[in-house]
């Protein structure tokens, strides 16, 4: 976890002639304060992460998008990596203003229905994208982006990978500022670690996260994330052994498993412990009675 903040990021940030980044202020998890939107493509342009719900920021975002149009570029759609409110807060608004369709995974589409998910935005999705599809953006040289379904942080999470440039739009799979929460309602720790490994195996040259700066050594970054999660898993298992035969609920295990984390963050840590416990049960290293988890003999740390 980094402790610096991103209070005033430069924008737009031209990462390459066919890739622009535009961070906007969002209701996100501190120390991050912004979500990066990206414009992919040199002529056809796909806008990624219609994030901001704030009026002043929406005006700036629209001016950026219209600026691309005024360069003769052709906006083709708005892409949502997943349903969380700090990624979707402007989706319907921007789509209506620009007359663009919204693209997302079918699970994200269902979670954005009114009343489907607590504390999130609502939006209607026009084009549902599945793992293995390819998005072709036309231009002087056509650019193709592979659609990857990467559940774990959110069940409908999508990434986009350009095999020619090595650029990977990675949403909330990792962040270069702050931390990624894997919590029991939307998250699945086993899937998350599997999908991080899948992203690592792409050997991308650059990862473009939703929070923080572009990551220039993504495979090492993903490996670090996987190692960090597995190390934490061992601490949760160790905590489970420390409470002995009486077992414990997630909250009981936090002081041991997160003894390196400020107590002010333990309410978030409890959510992560919960998803680690679910994974340990899936792995056959812990068992459960209601909310209470117990060590298993073969599950020693
Ligand atoms: Zn998220």
Coordinates of C-alpha atoms and ligand atoms in Angstrom, one line a residue:
X1 CA 0.0 0.0 0.0
X2 CA 1.3 3.4 -0.9
X3 CA 0.6 6.4 1.3
X4 CA 0.9 9.2 -1.2
X5 CA -2.2 10.7 -2.7
X6 CA -3.2 11.7 -6.2
X7 CA -5.0 15.0 -5.4
X8 CA -4.1 16.8 -8.6
X9 CA -3.0 14.4 -11.3
X10 CA -2.0 15.9 -14.7
X11 CA -4.7 15.5 -17.4
X12 CA -5.0 14.6 -20.1
X13 CA -1.9 12.5 -20.1
X14 CA -0.9 11.4 -23.6
X15 CA 0.6 7.9 -23.1
X16 CA 1.0 7.3 -26.8
X17 CA -0.6 8.8 -30.0
X18 CA -3.4 6.2 -29.6
X19 CA -3.7 6.2 -25.8
X20 CA -4.8 9.1 -23.6
X21 CA -5.5 9.0 -19.9
X22 CA -7.9 11.4 -18.1
X23 CA -8.2 11.0 -14.3
X24 CA -11.3 12.4 -12.7
X25 CA -12.2 12.8 -9.0
X26 CA -14.4 9.9 -7.8
X27 CA -15.8 8.6 -4.5
X28 CA -13.1 5.9 -4.3
X29 CA -11.0 4.3 -1.6
X30 CA -8.3 6.6 0.0
X31 CA -5.5 7.3 -0.6
X32 CA -6.7 7.2 -4.2
X33 CA -9.0 10.1 -5.0
X34 CA -9.3 9.7 -8.8
X35 CA -10.2 7.1 -11.3
X36 CA -8.4 7.0 -14.7
X37 CA -10.4 7.1 -17.8
X38 CA -8.6 6.0 -21.0
X39 CA -9.2 6.8 -24.7
X40 CA -8.0 3.9 -26.8
X41 CA -7.4 4.2 -30.5
X42 CA -5.9 6.6 -33.0
X43 CA -9.0 7.1 -35.2
X44 CA -11.8 5.0 -33.8
X45 CA -11.8 5.7 -30.1
X46 CA -13.1 3.6 -27.2
X47 CA -13.6 5.5 -23.9
X48 CA -12.9 3.4 -20.8
X49 CA -14.2 4.1 -17.3
X50 CA -17.0 6.7 -17.3
X51 CA -16.2 7.2 -13.7
X52 CA -17.1 10.5 -12.2
X53 CA -20.5 11.4 -10.6
X54 CA -19.4 15.0 -9.9
X55 CA -20.8 17.7 -12.1
X56 CA -17.6 19.8 -12.4
X57 CA -15.6 16.8 -13.2
X58 CA -18.1 15.6 -15.7
X59 CA -17.8 18.9 -17.6
X60 CA -14.1 18.4 -17.8
X61 CA -14.4 14.8 -19.0
X62 CA -16.9 15.8 -21.7
X63 CA -14.6 18.6 -22.9
X64 CA -11.8 16.0 -23.2
X65 CA -14.1 13.5 -25.1
X66 CA -15.4 16.3 -27.4
X67 CA -11.8 17.5 -27.9
X68 CA -11.0 14.0 -29.4
X69 CA -14.0 14.4 -31.7
X70 CA -12.8 17.8 -32.8
X71 CA -9.5 16.2 -33.9
X72 CA -11.6 14.1 -36.3
X73 CA -11.6 11.0 -34.2
X74 CA -14.6 8.7 -34.1
X75 CA -15.9 7.8 -30.6
X76 CA -17.4 4.3 -30.9
X77 CA -18.4 3.4 -27.3
X78 CA -18.0 3.7 -23.6
X79 CA -16.4 0.6 -21.9
X80 CA -17.0 -0.3 -18.2
X81 CA -14.5 -2.5 -16.6
X82 CA -16.9 -3.4 -13.7
X83 CA -19.9 -2.1 -11.8
X84 CA -18.4 -0.3 -8.9
X85 CA -19.6 3.3 -8.4
X86 CA -16.1 4.8 -8.8
X87 CA -16.0 3.4 -12.3
X88 CA -19.6 3.9 -13.5
X89 CA -20.8 7.1 -11.9
X90 CA -21.0 9.0 -15.2
X91 CA -21.9 6.1 -17.6
X92 CA -25.5 7.0 -18.4
X93 CA -24.8 10.7 -18.4
X94 CA -21.8 10.6 -20.8
X95 CA -23.5 8.0 -23.0
X96 CA -26.5 10.3 -23.4
X97 CA -24.4 13.5 -23.9
X98 CA -22.3 11.8 -26.6
X99 CA -24.8 9.5 -28.1
X100 CA -22.6 6.5 -27.4
X101 CA -23.4 2.8 -26.5
X102 CA -22.1 1.3 -23.3
X103 CA -20.2 -1.9 -23.3
X104 CA -19.6 -4.3 -20.4
X105 CA -19.7 -7.9 -19.3
X106 CA -23.3 -9.4 -18.9
X107 CA -22.7 -9.8 -15.1
X108 CA -21.8 -6.1 -14.8
X109 CA -24.9 -5.3 -16.9
X110 CA -27.1 -7.2 -14.4
X111 CA -25.4 -5.6 -11.4
X112 CA -26.1 -2.1 -12.8
X113 CA -29.8 -2.7 -13.0
X114 CA -31.7 -0.6 -10.5
X115 CA -31.7 -2.2 -7.0
X116 CA -29.4 -5.0 -8.1
X117 CA -26.4 -4.0 -6.0
X118 CA -25.9 -1.9 -2.9
X119 CA -24.0 1.4 -3.1
X120 CA -23.5 1.4 -6.8
X121 CA -24.5 3.4 -9.8
X122 CA -27.1 2.2 -12.2
X123 CA -26.6 2.1 -16.0
X124 CA -28.1 0.3 -19.0
X125 CA -25.6 -1.7 -21.1
X126 CA -26.0 -1.8 -24.8
X127 CA -23.4 -4.3 -25.8
X128 CA -22.4 -7.3 -23.7
X129 CA -18.8 -8.5 -24.1
X130 CA -17.5 -11.9 -23.2
X131 CA -14.1 -13.4 -22.6
X132 CA -12.3 -14.1 -25.9
X133 CA -14.0 -11.5 -27.9
X134 CA -11.9 -9.0 -29.9
X135 CA -12.6 -5.3 -30.2
X136 CA -11.2 -3.8 -33.5
X137 CA -10.7 -0.1 -33.6
X138 CA -10.2 1.1 -37.1
X139 CA -7.6 3.7 -38.0
X140 CA -4.4 4.1 -40.1
X141 CA -3.5 0.8 -38.6
X142 CA -6.3 -1.2 -37.1
X143 CA -5.9 -1.9 -33.4
X144 CA -7.2 -5.0 -31.8
X145 CA -8.0 -5.4 -28.1
X146 CA -8.7 -8.8 -26.6
X147 CA -11.5 -8.9 -24.0
X148 CA -10.5 -10.8 -20.9
X149 CA -13.1 -11.7 -18.2
X150 CA -11.1 -11.4 -15.0
X151 CA -13.4 -12.0 -12.0
X152 CA -12.1 -11.9 -8.4
X153 CA -12.4 -8.2 -7.5
X154 CA -15.8 -7.9 -9.1
X155 CA -17.7 -10.8 -10.8
X156 CA -18.1 -9.1 -14.2
X157 CA -14.6 -7.5 -14.3
X158 CA -13.1 -7.1 -17.8
X159 CA -9.6 -6.2 -18.9
X160 CA -8.5 -5.3 -22.4
X161 CA -5.2 -6.4 -23.9
X162 CA -3.5 -5.1 -27.0
X163 CA -1.1 -7.9 -28.1
X164 CA 0.7 -5.6 -30.6
X165 CA 1.6 -2.8 -28.2
X166 CA 1.5 -4.9 -25.0
X167 CA -0.8 -2.5 -23.3
X168 CA -3.2 -3.9 -20.8
X169 CA -6.2 -2.0 -19.4
X170 CA -6.5 -3.6 -16.0
X171 CA -9.2 -1.8 -14.2
X172 CA -9.2 -2.7 -10.5
X173 CA -7.2 -5.9 -10.8
X174 CA -4.2 -3.9 -9.4
X175 CA -3.6 -0.3 -8.5
X176 CA -0.4 1.8 -8.4
X177 CA -1.9 3.9 -5.6
X178 CA -3.7 2.5 -2.6
X179 CA -4.9 -1.1 -2.4
X180 CA -7.4 -3.4 -4.1
X181 CA -10.1 -4.8 -1.7
X182 CA -11.3 -8.3 -2.3
X183 CA -14.5 -8.5 -0.2
X184 CA -17.0 -11.2 0.2
X185 CA -20.0 -9.6 -1.6
X186 CA -18.3 -9.0 -5.0
X187 CA -15.0 -10.7 -4.5
X188 CA -13.5 -14.2 -4.7
X189 CA -9.9 -14.6 -3.6
X190 CA -9.3 -17.9 -5.4
X191 CA -10.5 -16.4 -8.7
X192 CA -8.7 -13.2 -8.1
X193 CA -5.3 -14.9 -7.6
X194 CA -6.0 -17.2 -10.7
X195 CA -6.8 -14.1 -12.8
X196 CA -3.7 -12.2 -11.6
X197 CA -1.6 -15.2 -12.7
X198 CA -3.4 -15.1 -16.1
X199 CA -2.5 -11.4 -16.4
X200 CA 1.1 -12.1 -15.4
X201 CA 1.3 -14.7 -18.1
X202 CA 0.4 -12.2 -20.8
X203 CA 3.8 -10.6 -20.4
X204 CA 2.2 -7.2 -21.0
X205 CA 4.6 -4.3 -21.5
X206 CA 2.5 -1.8 -19.7
X207 CA -0.5 -2.0 -17.4
X208 CA -3.0 0.8 -17.2
X209 CA -4.8 0.7 -13.8
X210 CA -7.9 2.6 -12.9
X211 CA -6.1 4.2 -9.9
X212 CA -2.5 5.6 -10.1
X213 CA 0.1 5.8 -12.8
X214 CA 0.8 3.4 -15.6
X215 CA 2.8 0.3 -14.5
X216 CA 5.8 -0.3 -16.7
X217 CA 6.8 -3.7 -15.4
X218 CA 3.4 -5.4 -15.0
X219 CA 4.5 -9.0 -14.7
X220 CA 6.7 -8.2 -11.7
X221 CA 3.9 -6.1 -10.3
X222 CA 1.4 -9.0 -10.7
X223 CA 3.9 -11.4 -9.2
X224 CA 4.3 -9.1 -6.2
X225 CA 0.5 -8.9 -5.8
X226 CA 0.1 -12.7 -5.9
X227 CA 3.0 -13.1 -3.4
X228 CA 1.4 -10.5 -1.1
X229 CA -2.0 -12.3 -1.1
X230 CA -0.5 -15.7 -0.5
X231 CA 1.6 -14.3 2.4
X232 CA -1.5 -12.8 3.9
X233 CA -3.3 -16.1 3.4
X234 CA -0.6 -17.8 5.5
X235 CA -1.1 -15.2 8.2
X236 CA -4.9 -15.9 8.2
X237 CA -4.2 -19.6 8.5
X238 CA -1.7 -18.9 11.3
X239 CA -4.3 -16.8 13.1
X240 CA -6.8 -19.7 12.7
X241 CA -4.3 -22.0 14.4
X242 CA -3.7 -19.4 17.1
X243 CA -7.4 -19.4 18.1
X244 CA -7.3 -23.2 18.5
X245 CA -10.2 -25.6 18.7
X246 CA -12.8 -22.9 19.5
X247 CA -12.2 -21.4 16.0
X248 CA -13.1 -17.8 15.2
X249 CA -15.0 -15.4 13.0
X250 CA -13.1 -13.1 10.6
X251 CA -13.0 -10.3 13.1
X252 CA -11.3 -12.4 15.7
X253 CA -8.5 -13.1 13.3
X254 CA -7.8 -9.6 12.1
X255 CA -5.4 -8.5 14.9
X256 CA -3.1 -11.4 14.2
X257 CA -3.5 -11.6 10.4
X258 CA -3.1 -7.8 10.0
X259 CA -0.7 -7.0 12.8
X260 CA 1.3 -5.0 10.3
X261 CA -1.7 -2.7 9.4
X262 CA -3.0 0.4 11.2
X263 CA -6.0 -0.5 13.4
X264 CA -8.0 2.2 11.6
X265 CA -8.0 -0.1 8.5
X266 CA -9.1 -3.2 10.3
X267 CA -12.7 -2.9 9.3
X268 CA -11.5 -3.3 5.6
X269 CA -9.1 -6.0 6.6
X270 CA -11.9 -7.9 8.1
X271 CA -13.5 -8.2 4.6
X272 CA -10.3 -9.5 3.2
X273 CA -9.9 -12.0 6.0
X274 CA -13.4 -13.2 5.2
X275 CA -12.5 -13.8 1.5
X276 CA -9.3 -15.5 2.5
X277 CA -11.3 -17.8 4.9
X278 CA -13.7 -18.7 2.1
X279 CA -10.7 -19.6 -0.1
X280 CA -9.1 -21.7 2.7
X281 CA -12.3 -23.6 3.0
X282 CA -12.4 -24.1 -0.8
X283 CA -8.8 -25.3 -0.6
X284 CA -9.7 -27.8 2.2
X285 CA -7.4 -26.1 4.7
X286 CA -10.2 -24.8 7.0
X287 CA -13.8 -25.7 7.8
X288 CA -16.8 -23.7 8.8
X289 CA -19.8 -23.8 11.1
X290 CA -22.0 -20.8 10.3
X291 CA -19.7 -17.8 10.5
X292 CA -17.1 -19.6 12.5
X293 CA -14.0 -21.0 10.9
X294 CA -11.8 -23.8 12.2
X295 CA -8.4 -25.1 11.3
X296 CA -8.1 -28.5 9.7
X297 CA -5.4 -30.9 10.7
X298 CA -3.9 -30.9 7.2
X299 CA -4.0 -27.2 7.0
X300 CA -1.1 -26.2 9.1
X301 CA 0.7 -23.0 8.0
Ligands
LIG1 ZN1 -13.7 -1.9 -8.0

